[in-house]
XYZ file of C-alpha atoms in Angstrom:
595
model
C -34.648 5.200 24.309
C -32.631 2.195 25.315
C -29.201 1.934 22.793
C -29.822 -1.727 20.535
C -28.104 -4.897 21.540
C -24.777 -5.390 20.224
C -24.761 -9.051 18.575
C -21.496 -10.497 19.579
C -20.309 -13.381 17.312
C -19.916 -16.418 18.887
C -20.810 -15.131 21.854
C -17.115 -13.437 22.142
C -17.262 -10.052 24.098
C -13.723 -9.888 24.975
C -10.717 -11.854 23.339
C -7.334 -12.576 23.906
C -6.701 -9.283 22.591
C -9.194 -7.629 24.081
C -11.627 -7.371 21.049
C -15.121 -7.813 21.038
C -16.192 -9.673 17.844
C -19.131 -8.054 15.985
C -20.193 -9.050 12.472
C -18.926 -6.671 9.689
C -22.401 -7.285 8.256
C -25.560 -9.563 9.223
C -24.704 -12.731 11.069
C -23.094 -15.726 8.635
C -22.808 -18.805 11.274
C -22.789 -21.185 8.700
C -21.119 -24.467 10.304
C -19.934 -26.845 8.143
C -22.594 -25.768 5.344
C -20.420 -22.928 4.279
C -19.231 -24.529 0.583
C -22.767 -25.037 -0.219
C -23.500 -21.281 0.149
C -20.870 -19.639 -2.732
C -23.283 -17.121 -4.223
C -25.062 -16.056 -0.609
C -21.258 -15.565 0.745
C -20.215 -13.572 -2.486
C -23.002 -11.384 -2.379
C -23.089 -10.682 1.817
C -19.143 -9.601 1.094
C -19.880 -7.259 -1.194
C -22.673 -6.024 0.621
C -20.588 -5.258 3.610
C -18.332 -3.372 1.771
C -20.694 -0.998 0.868
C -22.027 -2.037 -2.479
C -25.787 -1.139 -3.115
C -27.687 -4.466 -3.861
C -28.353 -3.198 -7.201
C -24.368 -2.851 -8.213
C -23.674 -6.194 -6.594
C -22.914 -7.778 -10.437
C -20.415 -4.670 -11.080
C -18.563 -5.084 -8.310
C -18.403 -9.093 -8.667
C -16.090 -8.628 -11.819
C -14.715 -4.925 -11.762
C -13.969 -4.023 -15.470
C -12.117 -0.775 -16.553
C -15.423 -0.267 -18.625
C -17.483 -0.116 -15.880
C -15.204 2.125 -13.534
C -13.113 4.501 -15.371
C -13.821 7.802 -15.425
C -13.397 10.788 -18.306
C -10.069 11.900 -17.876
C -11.034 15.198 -19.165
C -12.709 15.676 -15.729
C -9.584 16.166 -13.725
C -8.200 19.260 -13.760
C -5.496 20.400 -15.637
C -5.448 16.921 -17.426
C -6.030 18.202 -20.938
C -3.519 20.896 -20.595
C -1.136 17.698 -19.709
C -1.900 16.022 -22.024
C -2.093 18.614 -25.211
C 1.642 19.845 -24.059
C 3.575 16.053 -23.649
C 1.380 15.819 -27.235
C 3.576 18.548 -28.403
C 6.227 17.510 -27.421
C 6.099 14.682 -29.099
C 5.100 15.365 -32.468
C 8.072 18.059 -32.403
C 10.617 15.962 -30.610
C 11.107 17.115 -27.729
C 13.547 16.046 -25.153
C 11.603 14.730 -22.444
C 12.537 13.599 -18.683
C 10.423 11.785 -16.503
C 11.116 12.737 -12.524
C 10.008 9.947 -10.359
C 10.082 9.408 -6.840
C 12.172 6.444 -5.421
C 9.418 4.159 -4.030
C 7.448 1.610 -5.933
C 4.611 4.111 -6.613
C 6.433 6.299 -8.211
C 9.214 3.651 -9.752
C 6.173 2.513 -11.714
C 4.724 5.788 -12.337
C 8.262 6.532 -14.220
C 8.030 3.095 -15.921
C 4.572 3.524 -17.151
C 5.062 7.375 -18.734
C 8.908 6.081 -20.099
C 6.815 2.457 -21.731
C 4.427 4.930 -22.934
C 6.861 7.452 -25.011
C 8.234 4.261 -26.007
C 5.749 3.072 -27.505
C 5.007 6.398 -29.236
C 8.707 6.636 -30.777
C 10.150 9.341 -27.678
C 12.894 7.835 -26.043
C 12.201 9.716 -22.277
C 14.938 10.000 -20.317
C 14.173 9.261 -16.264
C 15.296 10.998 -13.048
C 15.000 9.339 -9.648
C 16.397 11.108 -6.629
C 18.582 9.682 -3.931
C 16.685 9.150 -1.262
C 19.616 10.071 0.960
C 21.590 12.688 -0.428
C 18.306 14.380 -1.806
C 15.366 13.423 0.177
C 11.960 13.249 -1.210
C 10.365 15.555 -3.817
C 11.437 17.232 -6.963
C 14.854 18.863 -6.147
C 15.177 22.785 -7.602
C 19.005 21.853 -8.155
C 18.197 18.753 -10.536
C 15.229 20.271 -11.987
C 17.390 23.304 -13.426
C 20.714 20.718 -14.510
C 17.881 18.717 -16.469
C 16.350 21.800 -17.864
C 20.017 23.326 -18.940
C 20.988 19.148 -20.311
C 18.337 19.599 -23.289
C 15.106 18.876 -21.554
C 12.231 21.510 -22.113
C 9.957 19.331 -20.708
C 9.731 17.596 -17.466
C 6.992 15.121 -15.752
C 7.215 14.693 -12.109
C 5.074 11.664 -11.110
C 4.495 10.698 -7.276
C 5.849 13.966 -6.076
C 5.414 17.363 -6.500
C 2.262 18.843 -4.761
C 4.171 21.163 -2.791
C 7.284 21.771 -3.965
C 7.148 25.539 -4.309
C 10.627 26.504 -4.356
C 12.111 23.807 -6.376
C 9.339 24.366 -9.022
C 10.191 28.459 -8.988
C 13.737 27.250 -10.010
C 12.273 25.229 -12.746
C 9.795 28.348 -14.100
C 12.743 30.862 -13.854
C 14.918 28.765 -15.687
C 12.093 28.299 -18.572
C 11.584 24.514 -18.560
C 7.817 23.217 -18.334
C 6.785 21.171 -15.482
C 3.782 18.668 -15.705
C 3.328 17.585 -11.549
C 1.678 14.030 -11.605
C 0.729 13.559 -8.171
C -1.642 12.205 -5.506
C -0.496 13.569 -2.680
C -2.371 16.242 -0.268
C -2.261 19.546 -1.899
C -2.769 23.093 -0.228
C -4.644 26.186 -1.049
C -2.243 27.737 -3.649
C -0.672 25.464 -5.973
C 3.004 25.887 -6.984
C 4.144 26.893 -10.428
C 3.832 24.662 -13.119
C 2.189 24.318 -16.571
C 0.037 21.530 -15.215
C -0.870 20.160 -12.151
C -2.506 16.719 -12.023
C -3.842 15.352 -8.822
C -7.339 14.230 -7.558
C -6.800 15.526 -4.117
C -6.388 19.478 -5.214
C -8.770 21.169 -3.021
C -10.130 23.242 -6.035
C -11.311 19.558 -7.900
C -15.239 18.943 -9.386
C -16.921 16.175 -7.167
C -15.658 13.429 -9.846
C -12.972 13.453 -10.005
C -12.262 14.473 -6.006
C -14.198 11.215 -5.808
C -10.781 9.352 -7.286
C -8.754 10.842 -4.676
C -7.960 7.317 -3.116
C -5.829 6.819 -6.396
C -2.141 6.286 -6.775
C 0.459 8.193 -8.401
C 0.735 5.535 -11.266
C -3.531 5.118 -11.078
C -3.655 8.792 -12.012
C -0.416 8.423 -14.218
C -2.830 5.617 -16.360
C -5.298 8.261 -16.531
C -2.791 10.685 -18.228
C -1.768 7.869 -20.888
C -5.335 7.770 -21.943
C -5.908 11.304 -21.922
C -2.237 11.997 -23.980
C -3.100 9.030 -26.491
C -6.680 10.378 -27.549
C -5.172 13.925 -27.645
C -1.952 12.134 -30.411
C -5.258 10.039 -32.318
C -6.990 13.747 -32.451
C -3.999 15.340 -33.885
C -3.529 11.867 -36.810
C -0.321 10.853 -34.871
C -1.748 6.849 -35.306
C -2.543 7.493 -39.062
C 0.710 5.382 -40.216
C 1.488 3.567 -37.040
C 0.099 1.588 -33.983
C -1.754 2.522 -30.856
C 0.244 1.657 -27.750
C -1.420 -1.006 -25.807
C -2.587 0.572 -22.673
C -4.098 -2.499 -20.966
C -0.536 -3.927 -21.358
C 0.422 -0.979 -18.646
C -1.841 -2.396 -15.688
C 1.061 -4.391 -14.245
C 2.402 -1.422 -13.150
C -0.705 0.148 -12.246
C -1.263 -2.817 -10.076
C 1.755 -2.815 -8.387
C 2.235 0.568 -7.871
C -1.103 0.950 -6.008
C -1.093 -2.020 -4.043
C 2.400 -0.872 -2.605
C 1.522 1.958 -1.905
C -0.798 1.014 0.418
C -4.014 2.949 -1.868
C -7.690 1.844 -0.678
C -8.952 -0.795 -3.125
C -11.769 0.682 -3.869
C -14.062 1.605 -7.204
C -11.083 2.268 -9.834
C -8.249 1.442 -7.954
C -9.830 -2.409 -7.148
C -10.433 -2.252 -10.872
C -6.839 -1.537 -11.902
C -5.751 -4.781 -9.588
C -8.141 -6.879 -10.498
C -6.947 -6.365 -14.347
C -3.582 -5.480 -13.806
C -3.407 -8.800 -12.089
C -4.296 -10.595 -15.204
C -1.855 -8.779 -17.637
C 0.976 -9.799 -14.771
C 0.405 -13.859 -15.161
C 1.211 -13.595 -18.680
C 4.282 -12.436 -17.896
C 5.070 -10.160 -20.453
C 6.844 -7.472 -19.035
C 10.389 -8.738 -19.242
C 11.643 -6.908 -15.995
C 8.357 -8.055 -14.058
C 9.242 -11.768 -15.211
C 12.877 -11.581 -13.857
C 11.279 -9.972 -10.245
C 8.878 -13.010 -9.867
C 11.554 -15.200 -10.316
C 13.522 -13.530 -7.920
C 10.659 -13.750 -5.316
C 10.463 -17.614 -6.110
C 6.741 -16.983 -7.628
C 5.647 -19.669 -9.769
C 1.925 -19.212 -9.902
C -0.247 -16.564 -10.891
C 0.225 -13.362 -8.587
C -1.960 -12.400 -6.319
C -2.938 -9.170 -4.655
C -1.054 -9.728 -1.828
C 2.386 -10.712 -3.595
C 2.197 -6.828 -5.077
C 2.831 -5.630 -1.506
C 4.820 -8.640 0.176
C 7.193 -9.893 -2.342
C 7.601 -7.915 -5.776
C 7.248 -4.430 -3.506
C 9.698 -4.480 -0.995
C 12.048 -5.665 -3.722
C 11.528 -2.330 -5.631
C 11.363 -0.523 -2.738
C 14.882 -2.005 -1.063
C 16.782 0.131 -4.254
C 15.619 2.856 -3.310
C 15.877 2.460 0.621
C 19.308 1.228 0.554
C 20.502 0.962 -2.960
C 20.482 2.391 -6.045
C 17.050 4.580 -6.698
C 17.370 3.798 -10.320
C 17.123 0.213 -9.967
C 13.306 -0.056 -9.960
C 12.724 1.922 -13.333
C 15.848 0.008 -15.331
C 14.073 -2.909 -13.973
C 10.357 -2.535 -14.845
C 11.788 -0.794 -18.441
C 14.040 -2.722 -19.584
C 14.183 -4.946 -22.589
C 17.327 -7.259 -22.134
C 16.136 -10.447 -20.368
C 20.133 -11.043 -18.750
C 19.862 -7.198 -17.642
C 16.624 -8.024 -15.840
C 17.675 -10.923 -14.362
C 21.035 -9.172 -13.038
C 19.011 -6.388 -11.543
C 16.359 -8.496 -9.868
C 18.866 -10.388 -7.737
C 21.093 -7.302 -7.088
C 17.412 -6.049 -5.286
C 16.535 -9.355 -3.688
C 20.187 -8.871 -2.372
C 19.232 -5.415 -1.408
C 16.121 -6.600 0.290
C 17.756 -9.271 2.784
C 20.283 -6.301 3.858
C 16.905 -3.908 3.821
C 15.478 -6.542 6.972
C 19.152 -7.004 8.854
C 18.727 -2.868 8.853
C 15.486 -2.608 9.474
C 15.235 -5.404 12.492
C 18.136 -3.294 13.950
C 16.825 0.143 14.118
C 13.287 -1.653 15.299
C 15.103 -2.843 18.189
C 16.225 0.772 19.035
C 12.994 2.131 18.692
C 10.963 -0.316 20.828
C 12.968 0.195 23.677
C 11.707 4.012 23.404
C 8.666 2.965 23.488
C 8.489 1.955 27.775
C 8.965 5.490 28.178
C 5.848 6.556 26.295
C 3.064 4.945 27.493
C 0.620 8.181 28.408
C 1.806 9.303 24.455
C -0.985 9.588 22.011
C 1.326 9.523 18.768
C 5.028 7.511 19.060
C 7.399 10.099 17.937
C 10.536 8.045 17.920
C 13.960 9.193 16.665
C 17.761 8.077 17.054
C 21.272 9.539 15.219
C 22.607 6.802 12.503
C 18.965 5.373 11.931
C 19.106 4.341 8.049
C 16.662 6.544 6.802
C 15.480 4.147 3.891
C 13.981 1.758 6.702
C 12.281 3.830 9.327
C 8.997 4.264 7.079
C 8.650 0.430 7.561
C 9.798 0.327 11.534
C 6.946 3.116 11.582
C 4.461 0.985 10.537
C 5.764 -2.113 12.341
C 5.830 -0.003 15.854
C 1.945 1.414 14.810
C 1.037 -2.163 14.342
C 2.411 -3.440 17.880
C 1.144 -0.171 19.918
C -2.389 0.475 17.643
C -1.346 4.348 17.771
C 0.112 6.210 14.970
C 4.482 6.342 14.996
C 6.658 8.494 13.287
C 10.150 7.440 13.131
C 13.182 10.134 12.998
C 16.267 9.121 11.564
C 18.533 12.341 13.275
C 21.979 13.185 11.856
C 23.489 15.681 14.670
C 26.231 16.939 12.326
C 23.389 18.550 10.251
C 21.060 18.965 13.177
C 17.846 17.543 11.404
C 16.069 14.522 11.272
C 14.441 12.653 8.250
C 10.951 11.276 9.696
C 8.391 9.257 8.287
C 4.838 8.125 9.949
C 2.534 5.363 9.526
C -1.443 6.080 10.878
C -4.360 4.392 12.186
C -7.679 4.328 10.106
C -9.646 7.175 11.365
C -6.862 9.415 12.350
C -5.106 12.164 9.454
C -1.768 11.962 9.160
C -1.228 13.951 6.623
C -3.397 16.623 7.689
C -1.569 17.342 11.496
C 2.066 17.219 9.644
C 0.740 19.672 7.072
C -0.686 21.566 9.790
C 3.252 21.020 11.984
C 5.106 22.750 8.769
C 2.421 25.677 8.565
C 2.996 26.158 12.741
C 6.824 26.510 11.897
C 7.650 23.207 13.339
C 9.187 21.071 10.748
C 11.358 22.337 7.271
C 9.593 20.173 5.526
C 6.516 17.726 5.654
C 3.581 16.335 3.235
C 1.598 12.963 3.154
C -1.968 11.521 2.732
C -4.391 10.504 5.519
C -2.311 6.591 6.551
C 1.353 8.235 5.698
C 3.587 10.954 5.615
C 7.228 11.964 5.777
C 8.613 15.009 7.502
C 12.490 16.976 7.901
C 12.779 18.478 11.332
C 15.444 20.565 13.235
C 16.477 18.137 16.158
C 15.758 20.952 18.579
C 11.993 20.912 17.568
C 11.498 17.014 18.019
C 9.896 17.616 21.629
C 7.925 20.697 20.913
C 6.545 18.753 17.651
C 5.551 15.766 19.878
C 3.643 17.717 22.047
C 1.907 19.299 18.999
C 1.181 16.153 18.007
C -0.532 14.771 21.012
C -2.562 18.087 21.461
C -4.124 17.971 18.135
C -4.557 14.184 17.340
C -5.173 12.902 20.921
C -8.950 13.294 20.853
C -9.207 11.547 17.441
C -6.947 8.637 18.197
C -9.245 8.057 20.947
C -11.870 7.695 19.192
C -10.403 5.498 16.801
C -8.767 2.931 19.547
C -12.262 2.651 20.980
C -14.056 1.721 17.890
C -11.246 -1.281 16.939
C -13.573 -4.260 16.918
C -12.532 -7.605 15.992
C -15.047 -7.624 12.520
C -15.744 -10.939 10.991
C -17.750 -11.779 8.000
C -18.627 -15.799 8.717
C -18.223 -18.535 11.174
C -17.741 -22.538 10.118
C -16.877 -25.358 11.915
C -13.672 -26.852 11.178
C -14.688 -28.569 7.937
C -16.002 -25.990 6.562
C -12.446 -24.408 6.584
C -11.434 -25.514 2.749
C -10.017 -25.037 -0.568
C -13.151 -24.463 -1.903
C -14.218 -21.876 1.036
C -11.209 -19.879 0.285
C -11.888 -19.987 -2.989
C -15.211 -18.494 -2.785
C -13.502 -15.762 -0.393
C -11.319 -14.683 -2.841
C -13.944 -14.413 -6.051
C -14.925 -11.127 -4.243
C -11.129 -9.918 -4.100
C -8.178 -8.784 -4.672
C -8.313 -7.065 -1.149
C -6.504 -4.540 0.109
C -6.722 -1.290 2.358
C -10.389 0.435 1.868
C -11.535 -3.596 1.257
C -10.807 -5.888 3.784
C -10.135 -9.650 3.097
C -12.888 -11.352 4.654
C -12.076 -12.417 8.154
C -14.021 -16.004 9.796
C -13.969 -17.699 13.048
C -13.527 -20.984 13.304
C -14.429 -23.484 15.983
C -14.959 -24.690 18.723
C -10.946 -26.104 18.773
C -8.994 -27.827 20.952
C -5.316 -27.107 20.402
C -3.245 -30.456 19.755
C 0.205 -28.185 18.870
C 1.021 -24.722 19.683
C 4.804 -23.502 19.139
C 7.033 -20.632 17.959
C 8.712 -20.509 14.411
C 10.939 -18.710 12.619
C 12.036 -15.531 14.925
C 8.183 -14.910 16.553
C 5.680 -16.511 14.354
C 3.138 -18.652 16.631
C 2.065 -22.073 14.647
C -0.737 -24.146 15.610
C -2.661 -27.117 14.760
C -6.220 -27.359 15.997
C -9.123 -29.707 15.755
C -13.048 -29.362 16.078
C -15.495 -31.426 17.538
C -16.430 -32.630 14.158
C -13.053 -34.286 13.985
C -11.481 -31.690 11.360
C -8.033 -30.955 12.332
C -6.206 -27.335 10.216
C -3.135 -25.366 10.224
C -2.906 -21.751 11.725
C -0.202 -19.363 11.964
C 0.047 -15.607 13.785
C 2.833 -13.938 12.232
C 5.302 -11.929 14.332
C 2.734 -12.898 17.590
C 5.406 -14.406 19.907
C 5.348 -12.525 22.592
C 1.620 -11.392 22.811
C -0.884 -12.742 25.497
C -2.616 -14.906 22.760
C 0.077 -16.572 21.600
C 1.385 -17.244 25.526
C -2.105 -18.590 26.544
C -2.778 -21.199 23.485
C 1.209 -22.317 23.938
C 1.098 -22.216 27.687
C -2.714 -22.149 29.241
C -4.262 -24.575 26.349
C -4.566 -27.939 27.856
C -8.083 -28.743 28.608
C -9.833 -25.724 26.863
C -11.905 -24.934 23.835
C -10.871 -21.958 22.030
C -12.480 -19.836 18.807
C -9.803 -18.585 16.551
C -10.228 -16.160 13.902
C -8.674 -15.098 10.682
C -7.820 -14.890 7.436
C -8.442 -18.389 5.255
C -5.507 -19.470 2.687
C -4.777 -22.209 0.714
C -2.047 -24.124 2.110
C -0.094 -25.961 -1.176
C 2.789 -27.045 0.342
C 1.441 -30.654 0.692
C 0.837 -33.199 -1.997
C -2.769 -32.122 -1.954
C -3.942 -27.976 -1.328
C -5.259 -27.584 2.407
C -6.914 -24.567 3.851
C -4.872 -23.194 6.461
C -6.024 -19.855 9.376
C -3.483 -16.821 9.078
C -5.041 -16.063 12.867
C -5.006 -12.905 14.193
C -6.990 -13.558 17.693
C -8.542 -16.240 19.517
C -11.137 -16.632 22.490
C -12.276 -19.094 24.784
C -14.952 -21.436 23.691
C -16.069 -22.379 27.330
């Protein structure tokens, strides 16, 4: 039986990058007809994102009502949740011990607002990233345990940290792990362990394993405040406000890079709301710092307010983020969010260094299925980011190694491509006896390694994920979701687009081609971004820009091989407000030739 006929759109078979262009759903060539068409486009976007016809109107505007789950279903949630109770009505001294990125910065926030709101001052722990690495140290857990605290709540960290939580048990404290991170068979010692992705989970609440730390966190605030109403804690004073807590939901799980998805697209889509009204004193003070006067979207969460956490605990101070997003003094917030803009400007100078470094390791790796990059002095609170960068440029997963030969180990961390487990193979590295240390999920993971085991973990690497990543690079297709002619590229296009939003990992913003174009500018700005301004036949002219695209072939052909050609580009539609008037502009990401 002869295989179907692939539909190409626009005819395109093989771009500038080398992508065929298939539609993510049924064909949407819609010309310049495409603002007439808002409900057909909604519903096709949805529908190509795997929503059954019959949940299309759920999914259109996702509620909390219509996608959380019982938090009872999760194991060891009601244990949680009956012993933080306890501690609380008897007064308990309680310490929250986050991890230092934004995930778990607002995981600590959340649980710390929380007890606030319930009358418990918390107290908050957040490692240094350097002198402590990641996880729940045994060292800290026992000086917390012997400074007053009997109970401790380790959020974003935790799954497998089997010796440090022994310390904890032998020293009699009680450990609540908070956690979404891959878990193994046995489970380390605590008195409750709450995490979606345990392997011994029901089907529901596996089903949630996309979630953040501070998504699963939420959960636990619901589950601790109907155990406190159960016990008449809210007889003589007032609920806290959980809704007011989706800010940090939101942010948490959009940095973090979690699929946005069923609960989690829920959580943004609300948490988004509760951010424009400003509120949260700390989150006020970080959108000024990030020069955000309108409403937030989505995509602010992990390219503005995120790195901005993120940079305290990368190069900083790890406690920044949590005094930040808890704090009640509007002069203290405003401080704190420069000091981390500050932070984040040195965060790029470091980061563009040690991605210099790194690519130039790269020529020697070309028959390499996985980058396994490493150098002695590389900052380790930057490599995460050059991981992902390098995974970008090379579509193959990179782990980074920041070595220190003095202590003969390396701190790595790895970025993945979709389709190929992470996680999994470094889990898999520790259990072979190659690396001291190593955990993650599916897209990331971070790792400790003896120097003398870099080349021998390499080659594991390549023998057990080469097969997959092949697979993977040979399904990357170029998948759009409509077509228009260059006036149908407006405000009111993107506009519809975004109605079926926020987007993120797990939900793709909806990608469009656009053309036939002749290219009246093409030039480089900034350090590598390629700007363009292109106009149809219909006499439409629009803005594009390809971020950090300098040097590839696309952006050397429509700078250099232009003149006399017709081109399709495709991309991303935004609204373009820096003029007196909003525009639509393309943030492209390929083009083609039109003839």
């Amino acid at each position: 039986m002869a295989s179907p006929t692939i539909s190409h759109v626009l005819g395109v078979a093989s771009s500038l990058s080398e992508r065929a262009w298939q539609w993510r759903g049924g064909n949407m060539e819609l010309g310049a007809e495409a603002n007439t068409l808002t409900n057909d486009i909604l519903t096709q976007l949805l529908l190509t994102r795997g929503v059954a016809r019959e949940d299309v109107a759920r999914h259109a505007k996702p509620t909390m009502r219509d996608f959380l789950p019982d938090p009872s279903e999760f194991n060891d949630m009601e244990s949680a949740a009956s012993r933080i109770a306890k501690a609380v009505l008897s007064g308990e001294q309680i310490t929250i011990y986050g991890d230092y990125d934004v995930d778990g910065a607002t995981s600590s926030a959340l649980l710390v607002q929380l007890l606030r709101d319930l009358d418990v001052e918390a107290g908050y722990y957040i490692p240094d990233r350097l002198l402590e690495g990641y996880g729940p140290s045994g060292e800290a857990l026992v000086k917390l345990a012997r400074s007053g605290s009997s109970l401790i709540i380790t959020v974003d960290c935790g799954a497998m940290a089997y010796e440090a939580l022994g310390m904890a048990r032998d020293e009699g404290v009680d450990v609540i792990v908070v956690d979404h991170h891959k878990c193994g068979a046995e489970l380390p010692p605590t008195t409750a362990l709450v995490n979606p992705n345990r392997l011994d989970e029901n089907d529901l609440a596996a089903a949630h394993g996309h979630l953040a730390a501070v998504g699963v966190a939420f959960l636990l605030a619901i589950a601790l405040v109907r155990n406190l109403r159960s016990e008449g804690y809210f007889k003589d004073r007032k609920e806290p406000d959980l809704i007011a807590l989706l800010d940090l939901v939101a942010l948490g799980t959009v940095a973090d890079v979690a699929a946005l998805h069923g609960l989690n697209r829920a959580f943004v889509a609300q948490g988004l709301k509760v951010l424009a009204r400003r509120e949260r004193i700390g989150m006020a003070a970080l959108m000024d710092a990030s020069r955000l006067k309108r409403a937030p979207q989505a995509s602010d969460l992990g390219f503005a307010l995120g790195p901005r956490i993120n940079a305290g605990g990368r190069i900083g101070e790890s406690t920044l983020g949590v005094k930040l997003l808890t704090t009640s003094d509007p002069e203290e917030a405003r401080a704190i969010a420069e000091q981390l803009s500050q932070l984040n400007e040195e965060r790029r100078a470091i980061e563009a260094e040690v991605q210099e470094e790194a690519e130039r390791q790269l020529e020697g790796q070309h028959n390499h299925a996985v980058h396994v990059l490493s150098g002695d002095g590389w900052h380790p609170g930057v490599i995460g980011i050059v991981a992902g960068r390098i995974k970008e440029k090379t579509g193959r997963p990179a782990i980074v190694i920041a070595r220190d030969e003095t202590e003969g180990q390396g701190k790595g961390s790895g970025r993945s491509i979709s389709g190929v487990d992470l996680g999994a193979a470094i889990i898999a590295a520790r259990e072979e006896g190659l690396l001291v240390a190593g955990g993650g999920h599916a897209m990331a993971a971070g790792l400790t390694i003896d120097n003398d085991k870099l080349a021998a973990f390499a080659e594991f690497l390549d023998t057990r994920l080469a097969k997959d990543i092949e697979r993977a690079r040979l399904g990357q297709r170029m998948q759009l979701d409509l077509s228009v002619a260059p006036g149908g590229l407006t405000p009111e296009l993107v506009e519809t687009l975004e109605a079926a939003g926020p987007y993120g990992v797990g939900w793709p913003a909806p990608r469009l081609a656009v053309g036939p174009v002749r290219i009246i500018k093409a030039d480089i700005v900034g350090k590598d971004h390629l700007r363009l301004i292109a106009a149809g036949e219909d006499g439409k002219s629009f803005k594009a820009i390809a971020f950090r695209a300098a040097e590839t072939e696309m952006a050397q052909t429509l700078i250099h091989r232009s003149k006399g050609r017709r081109f399709h580009l495709a991309g991303r539609a935004k609204i373009d407000d820096w003029g007196p008037r909003p525009a639509a502009e393309l943030h492209l990401e390929d083009a083609a030739f039109a003839d």
